Amino acid sequence: MAKGTTKKVAFISSYPPRKCGIATFTSDLIKGIGLAAKGEFEPLVVAMQSGGQKYQDPVKFEIRQNVKNDYICAADYINFSHIDLVSVQHEFGLFGGEAGSYLSLLLKRLKVPAITTLHTVLGNPEPDYHRSLVDVCDASYKVITMNERGVGMLKEIYGISGSKVELIAHGIPDLPFVDSNYYKHKFGMAGRRTILTFGLLNKNKCIEVMLRAMPMIIKAEPSVLYVILGMTHPSVLKHDGESYRFSLQQMVKELGCAEHVIFHNRFVGDEELNNFLCAADIYVTPYRNKEQLTSGTLSFAVGTGKAVVSTPYWAAEELLSEGRGKLVEFGDSKQTAEAIIEILQNDSLFYSLRRRAYDYGRSRTWPKISQGYWKLFRAKWLPVRITAKTSPLAEELISSIELPEPSLAHLQRMTDETGLYQHATFTVPNRKFGYCTDDNARAVIAMVKYYAQYPEPEALKLFDTYLSFILHSQNSDGSIRNFMNFDRTWVKDEPNSDALGRVLWAFGTVMAKPPSPSYLSVIKDRFDRSVGLVKRQFPRGMAYSILGMSDYLKQFSGASDIKRQLEIAADGLITQYQENSFPDWQWFEDTLTYDNAVLPHALFIASLLSGNKKYIKVAEKTCEFLLANTFNGSHFSFVGCKGWYERVGTKAPFDQQPIQAASMVMMLRAAYDATKDSKFLTLQRKAFDWFLGKNDLRIPLYDFRTKGCYDGLVPGGVNLNQGAESMLSFLISLLAVIESYAIIDKVAAATKAAEQAAKGPVAIKGVPTKSRSEKKQVKEPT
């Protein structure tokens, strides 16, 4: 690079004010490179958003973790921003998709080279994680690992060429070697022997192991004080609150150590953290995950010359080798106590550990590490990335670029403290018709699916409102009330409905993917109260119940009573089919009416759970019959509610309702799951496109301005009202299609692997091919 030329680098990472180790790492790295580059470096940050942080420079673009389209937009933004190089800070949990696979979508779209720093390399990865990391490495010009072990693992486990891998250690603050007593007075710890653990608190830290060691340590050194510094990890806080910290505090009381243990529940800045490190005599990491390849907190402790006691996870084995610290067995409080007592009582050992650690850390200070990154970033041989023209992959053929972004705006407009209004006049809630359990149950399903992909507090608030409504709808005998007036009184003598089945479906959805484990107990009790009434329902009610029971079994797979009830309901649908089908009418009733696709949908799901061939046989026949009568080869044309479609009559063209499209979208996904025929994924997207204008009138039903959905396709146009059922039908369909893209990615990867296998047994980079007989002789690693 010519002198005086500025290198513009985009960093894809979390970033302050987000509270996580990688955010801090990236901030420190940018500061360090800025000093090393002497004015020839211009950083730009593409920040992984979490929790609605407000960013300042150098953040220029934000990616929401689970919004696939954001990754595509981010790549395009980088491509149009005159960027010379992209630096990625990779951690699986930082990115969306299966095992963080959305990142690969971004990297493959870039037109500039990417250098990826790997903060985690798994030693025994599951297939999704293996494929995800290989894809990231393949899309990167260079990959950086922070540990010698990582270099070998990338070659031997992932087949990454050694020429692509660089070893650059984790950076640490450049602090002086100090007497801890000088800093102790800042925290009121003068005269105490201090032990420190810091970092975002979670169960993997295994603080309880250290706490159980404290009574033995206190007995040997009564002045000892253990400081646990750091707030609870934001992800843990979101799902479990402060339950782990509370359990630790309770343990301290039970052990009688309250005068010797301090919790500092906050995220500390660099200066305060440095002061705590300088005040500590011993640093402890009792972590339980052996496969942790890097540890910023341990690196900091070593770099400041602390006497360290740690369990032998991979990062610790390298950092503390050659007498730079003491290693103890995982979960062994007694051995931990003995190691700490030995250090506290042996000054020679104490200062020897400190000096060796500090000397080793001099090569890892941020000025040194930043120079290593800057040298790599300004290398003359970095290529200009040009995206090659290749045959489109499956994930490109069924693209998510055109999909609207899921929005809660119209649902929020249609919801009050009681629940979701049934109907609207245009977009204004119509109070005359009050509320119904059917819609609130659908809304529970929608919010569970939404929250699983977009864990936003607004979704959780709506979820609680809708869940409260359907819980209130349940009578003591398990029956369900459906219609509620605006004044919160239940309608008397209401007509028969499928509300019971919809409520069971909603309960099951919550059980399969609870926003928090605390919901499970109450929802299970309510499900059990109603499930005995399944056999009394109409066919659609039984179908909804089957979907709910299948989700129940995802949480409690051994629940025999639920299996029996599911079989009763599925057999009931088979009987319906047998009594009403003809060679030219492969259906459950003599009329195609409302929410038709849920019937084969339920049998596809029942076949997956039971393996009963009669279920899938009928599901396939009725699925194909429904497709033959609703898909014309280019778009879907659903059965209209003004006349329906009787076996001896003609199909009513209008009014076509959104629930028909939603039901078809979900059935087609279940058909793919049961048959593995990828045509159903293509048809699923075509069914969803009905909402976007691929219909008989070429008119979109989704309103991009209000984020609502029109109530139906009517002669000459659309029903301009945007009620609850139509909005929920659109949202559930959209979320289902987005979820299917993960499957499409897997299909594409499997196709690629099959094509490679067809070429013959070629050894993957660095990994020798074994014969079957040789493989049998390979022992499992200990």
Short mmCIF file of N, CA and C in Angstrom, two decimals, residues 71-76 79 103-112 139 385 387 396 399 401:
data_model
loop_
_atom_site.label_atom_id
_atom_site.label_comp_id
_atom_site.label_asym_id
_atom_site.label_seq_id
_atom_site.Cartn_x
_atom_site.Cartn_y
_atom_site.Cartn_z
N TYR A 71 -28.62 -9.24 6.39
CA TYR A 71 -27.29 -9.68 5.98
C TYR A 71 -27.05 -9.36 4.51
N ILE A 72 -28.08 -9.54 3.71
CA ILE A 72 -27.97 -9.22 2.28
C ILE A 72 -27.78 -7.71 2.11
N CYS A 73 -28.58 -6.93 2.83
CA CYS A 73 -28.47 -5.47 2.74
C CYS A 73 -27.11 -4.99 3.24
N ALA A 74 -26.59 -5.63 4.29
CA ALA A 74 -25.29 -5.25 4.83
C ALA A 74 -24.19 -5.48 3.79
N ALA A 75 -24.26 -6.62 3.09
CA ALA A 75 -23.27 -6.89 2.04
C ALA A 75 -23.33 -5.83 0.95
N ASP A 76 -24.55 -5.48 0.54
CA ASP A 76 -24.69 -4.46 -0.50
C ASP A 76 -24.19 -3.11 0.00
N ASN A 79 -20.46 -3.19 -0.18
CA ASN A 79 -20.00 -3.15 -1.57
C ASN A 79 -20.07 -1.75 -2.17
N LEU A 103 -24.29 -15.54 8.24
CA LEU A 103 -23.06 -14.80 7.96
C LEU A 103 -22.48 -15.21 6.60
N SER A 104 -22.55 -16.49 6.27
CA SER A 104 -22.01 -16.95 4.98
C SER A 104 -22.71 -16.29 3.82
N LEU A 105 -24.01 -16.07 3.97
CA LEU A 105 -24.78 -15.41 2.93
C LEU A 105 -24.21 -14.01 2.67
N LEU A 106 -23.85 -13.31 3.73
CA LEU A 106 -23.26 -11.98 3.61
C LEU A 106 -21.88 -12.06 2.94
N LEU A 107 -21.04 -12.96 3.44
CA LEU A 107 -19.66 -13.04 2.95
C LEU A 107 -19.60 -13.41 1.47
N LYS A 108 -20.46 -14.32 1.05
CA LYS A 108 -20.45 -14.75 -0.36
C LYS A 108 -20.89 -13.63 -1.29
N ARG A 109 -21.58 -12.64 -0.75
CA ARG A 109 -22.08 -11.54 -1.58
C ARG A 109 -21.09 -10.38 -1.67
N LEU A 110 -20.05 -10.41 -0.84
CA LEU A 110 -19.07 -9.32 -0.82
C LEU A 110 -18.21 -9.30 -2.08
N LYS A 111 -17.77 -8.11 -2.46
CA LYS A 111 -16.86 -7.95 -3.59
C LYS A 111 -15.46 -7.53 -3.15
N VAL A 112 -15.22 -7.59 -1.85
CA VAL A 112 -13.89 -7.30 -1.29
C VAL A 112 -13.47 -8.47 -0.41
N ALA A 139 -15.36 -18.62 2.45
CA ALA A 139 -15.70 -17.29 1.95
C ALA A 139 -14.73 -16.22 2.44
N ARG A 385 -11.74 -8.78 -4.48
CA ARG A 385 -12.75 -9.84 -4.56
C ARG A 385 -13.71 -9.57 -5.71
N THR A 387 -17.03 -11.38 -7.46
CA THR A 387 -17.98 -12.48 -7.32
C THR A 387 -18.12 -13.22 -8.65
N GLU A 396 -30.87 -19.26 -3.78
CA GLU A 396 -31.00 -18.09 -4.61
C GLU A 396 -32.24 -18.18 -5.50
N SER A 399 -35.64 -16.89 -3.29
CA SER A 399 -34.93 -15.85 -2.56
C SER A 399 -35.81 -15.21 -1.50
N ILE A 401 -35.10 -12.13 -0.56
CA ILE A 401 -34.87 -10.70 -0.71
C ILE A 401 -36.21 -9.97 -0.85
#
